[in-house]
């Protein structure tokens, strides 16, 4: 579990040559900061006033639970960074209709699955949206599905590689 978090922390430790605990806390803190920035963007996309954006962003940044998760080695802040980035891609896809935003959302969701199974909670939402919007997607369905599945597989590569390696070493699912 948490394959992506460990991979990012190990890569950062290798690059920065710092103590493992410091790096693990740093990954959480950086992910928390990235989440706050992403949420600010999302709020700006949906709120009419700058005051609402600033208040919402500050409220997230100083909320006790989020602050606590960002200040210690915790995988959830990477999950929130990936989820908020995924939502940004979905917003851009809905605004522009460009398939690259769908691919980005799928890759980010796959990375989220590689980080924590929390990302699987988005799948029923996407399924519901696909059924609801099927009439407007009919002409593009043959493009949308392969792009979404390929993006999802690319994002899920870290956990899929681990599953294959685990299976080949013990022949057990």
Short mmCIF file of C-alpha atoms in Angstrom, two decimals:
data_model
loop_
_atom_site.label_atom_id
_atom_site.label_comp_id
_atom_site.label_asym_id
_atom_site.label_seq_id
_atom_site.Cartn_x
_atom_site.Cartn_y
_atom_site.Cartn_z
CA UNK A 1 0.00 0.00 0.00
CA UNK A 2 1.00 3.64 -0.45
CA UNK A 3 3.44 2.72 -3.23
CA UNK A 4 3.61 6.21 -4.73
CA UNK A 5 4.22 7.93 -1.39
CA UNK A 6 7.14 5.62 -0.65
CA UNK A 7 8.53 6.04 -4.18
CA UNK A 8 8.38 9.84 -3.95
CA UNK A 9 9.97 9.82 -0.48
CA UNK A 10 12.73 7.43 -1.57
CA UNK A 11 13.46 9.49 -4.69
CA UNK A 12 13.57 12.69 -2.62
CA UNK A 13 15.85 11.03 -0.09
CA UNK A 14 18.17 9.88 -2.86
CA UNK A 15 18.20 13.33 -4.50
CA UNK A 16 18.54 15.40 -1.34
CA UNK A 17 20.69 12.96 0.68
CA UNK A 18 18.78 13.82 3.84
CA UNK A 19 17.44 11.84 6.78
CA UNK A 20 14.50 9.60 5.87
CA UNK A 21 12.12 10.92 8.53
CA UNK A 22 12.80 14.51 7.48
CA UNK A 23 12.15 13.63 3.85
CA UNK A 24 8.91 11.74 4.67
CA UNK A 25 7.67 14.76 6.64
CA UNK A 26 8.79 17.04 3.81
CA UNK A 27 6.82 15.06 1.23
CA UNK A 28 3.71 15.46 3.40
CA UNK A 29 4.33 19.17 3.93
CA UNK A 30 4.96 19.79 0.22
CA UNK A 31 1.87 17.78 -0.70
CA UNK A 32 -0.18 19.79 1.79
CA UNK A 33 1.09 23.04 0.31
CA UNK A 34 0.30 21.78 -3.19
CA UNK A 35 -3.21 20.86 -2.03
CA UNK A 36 -3.77 24.36 -0.68
CA UNK A 37 -2.62 25.88 -3.99
CA UNK A 38 -4.84 23.51 -5.97
CA UNK A 39 -7.86 24.25 -3.79
CA UNK A 40 -7.24 27.98 -4.24
CA UNK A 41 -7.36 27.44 -8.02
CA UNK A 42 -10.55 25.37 -7.72
CA UNK A 43 -12.19 27.98 -5.50
CA UNK A 44 -11.22 30.71 -7.96
CA UNK A 45 -12.83 28.67 -10.72
CA UNK A 46 -16.15 28.45 -8.87
CA UNK A 47 -16.44 31.44 -6.51
CA UNK A 48 -17.54 34.88 -7.59
CA UNK A 49 -15.50 36.92 -5.12
CA UNK A 50 -11.85 36.99 -4.29
CA UNK A 51 -12.79 37.17 -0.60
CA UNK A 52 -14.46 33.76 -0.82
CA UNK A 53 -11.37 32.29 -2.49
CA UNK A 54 -9.00 33.74 0.10
CA UNK A 55 -11.21 32.74 3.05
CA UNK A 56 -11.68 29.20 1.75
CA UNK A 57 -7.98 28.77 1.06
CA UNK A 58 -6.94 30.10 4.46
CA UNK A 59 -9.59 27.97 6.17
CA UNK A 60 -8.13 24.83 4.59
CA UNK A 61 -4.53 25.84 5.27
CA UNK A 62 -5.08 26.42 8.98
CA UNK A 63 -7.62 23.70 9.69
CA UNK A 64 -6.33 21.52 12.49
CA UNK A 65 -6.64 18.12 10.85
CA UNK A 66 -5.13 19.22 7.55
CA UNK A 67 -2.34 21.06 9.34
CA UNK A 68 -1.60 18.00 11.46
CA UNK A 69 -1.56 15.68 8.42
CA UNK A 70 0.76 18.05 6.57
CA UNK A 71 3.18 18.36 9.48
CA UNK A 72 3.98 14.65 9.84
CA UNK A 73 4.75 11.71 7.58
CA UNK A 74 1.24 11.00 6.35
CA UNK A 75 0.12 9.65 2.98
CA UNK A 76 -3.22 11.49 2.96
CA UNK A 77 -1.75 14.85 1.96
CA UNK A 78 -0.33 13.32 -1.22
CA UNK A 79 -3.82 11.89 -1.80
CA UNK A 80 -5.40 15.32 -1.41
CA UNK A 81 -2.81 16.90 -3.71
CA UNK A 82 -3.53 14.30 -6.39
CA UNK A 83 -7.30 14.51 -5.93
CA UNK A 84 -7.37 18.29 -6.14
CA UNK A 85 -5.12 18.21 -9.23
CA UNK A 86 -7.44 15.59 -10.75
CA UNK A 87 -10.41 17.86 -10.10
CA UNK A 88 -8.55 20.74 -11.75
CA UNK A 89 -8.06 18.58 -14.85
CA UNK A 90 -11.75 17.62 -14.83
CA UNK A 91 -12.73 21.29 -14.61
CA UNK A 92 -10.43 22.13 -17.52
CA UNK A 93 -11.80 19.20 -19.53
CA UNK A 94 -15.37 20.36 -18.91
CA UNK A 95 -14.43 23.90 -19.96
CA UNK A 96 -12.40 23.09 -23.06
CA UNK A 97 -13.45 19.60 -24.15
CA UNK A 98 -9.82 18.83 -24.93
CA UNK A 99 -8.94 15.19 -24.48
CA UNK A 100 -5.56 15.98 -22.93
CA UNK A 101 -7.40 17.14 -19.80
CA UNK A 102 -9.27 13.84 -19.67
CA UNK A 103 -5.96 12.01 -20.00
CA UNK A 104 -4.47 14.17 -17.24
CA UNK A 105 -7.42 13.44 -14.94
CA UNK A 106 -7.11 9.71 -15.63
CA UNK A 107 -3.35 9.70 -15.01
CA UNK A 108 -3.80 11.65 -11.78
CA UNK A 109 -6.51 9.25 -10.63
CA UNK A 110 -4.25 6.32 -11.45
CA UNK A 111 -1.45 7.91 -9.45
CA UNK A 112 -3.97 8.41 -6.66
CA UNK A 113 -4.78 4.69 -6.75
CA UNK A 114 -1.03 4.00 -6.61
CA UNK A 115 -0.88 6.16 -3.51
CA UNK A 116 -4.03 5.17 -1.60
CA UNK A 117 -7.23 3.28 -2.40
CA UNK A 118 -9.07 6.48 -1.43
CA UNK A 119 -8.81 7.44 -5.13
CA UNK A 120 -11.13 4.55 -6.03
CA UNK A 121 -13.98 6.57 -4.52
CA UNK A 122 -13.97 8.73 -7.67
CA UNK A 123 -14.79 5.77 -9.95
CA UNK A 124 -18.52 5.64 -9.16
CA UNK A 125 -18.69 9.40 -9.70
CA UNK A 126 -17.06 9.05 -13.12
CA UNK A 127 -19.36 6.10 -13.92
CA UNK A 128 -22.41 8.16 -13.00
CA UNK A 129 -21.14 11.11 -15.08
CA UNK A 130 -20.51 8.82 -18.06
CA UNK A 131 -24.07 7.45 -17.91
CA UNK A 132 -25.56 10.90 -17.40
CA UNK A 133 -23.60 12.49 -20.26
CA UNK A 134 -23.67 9.51 -22.64
CA UNK A 135 -25.81 11.30 -25.22
CA UNK A 136 -23.33 14.15 -25.56
CA UNK A 137 -20.39 11.72 -25.65
CA UNK A 138 -21.77 9.36 -28.32
CA UNK A 139 -19.71 10.83 -31.12
CA UNK A 140 -16.52 10.84 -29.04
CA UNK A 141 -17.02 7.62 -27.07
CA UNK A 142 -14.41 5.73 -29.12
CA UNK A 143 -11.86 8.42 -28.20
CA UNK A 144 -12.81 8.94 -24.57
CA UNK A 145 -12.73 5.38 -23.29
CA UNK A 146 -9.27 4.36 -24.61
CA UNK A 147 -7.72 7.65 -23.49
CA UNK A 148 -9.22 7.34 -20.01
CA UNK A 149 -8.20 3.69 -19.64
CA UNK A 150 -4.67 4.29 -20.94
CA UNK A 151 -4.24 7.27 -18.64
CA UNK A 152 -5.51 5.26 -15.70
CA UNK A 153 -3.09 2.41 -16.44
CA UNK A 154 -0.17 4.83 -16.81
CA UNK A 155 -0.99 6.39 -13.45
CA UNK A 156 -1.50 3.01 -11.80
CA UNK A 157 1.84 1.73 -13.12
CA UNK A 158 3.64 1.95 -9.74
CA UNK A 159 1.11 -0.23 -7.95
CA UNK A 160 0.68 -2.57 -10.93
CA UNK A 161 4.44 -3.11 -11.13
CA UNK A 162 4.48 -3.90 -7.40
CA UNK A 163 1.59 -6.36 -7.82
CA UNK A 164 3.35 -8.15 -10.70
CA UNK A 165 6.62 -8.28 -8.75
CA UNK A 166 4.81 -9.60 -5.68
CA UNK A 167 3.01 -12.23 -7.73
CA UNK A 168 6.19 -13.42 -9.47
CA UNK A 169 8.04 -13.70 -6.16
CA UNK A 170 5.39 -15.72 -4.21
CA UNK A 171 2.86 -16.78 -6.88
CA UNK A 172 0.08 -15.47 -4.70
CA UNK A 173 -2.53 -12.83 -5.41
#
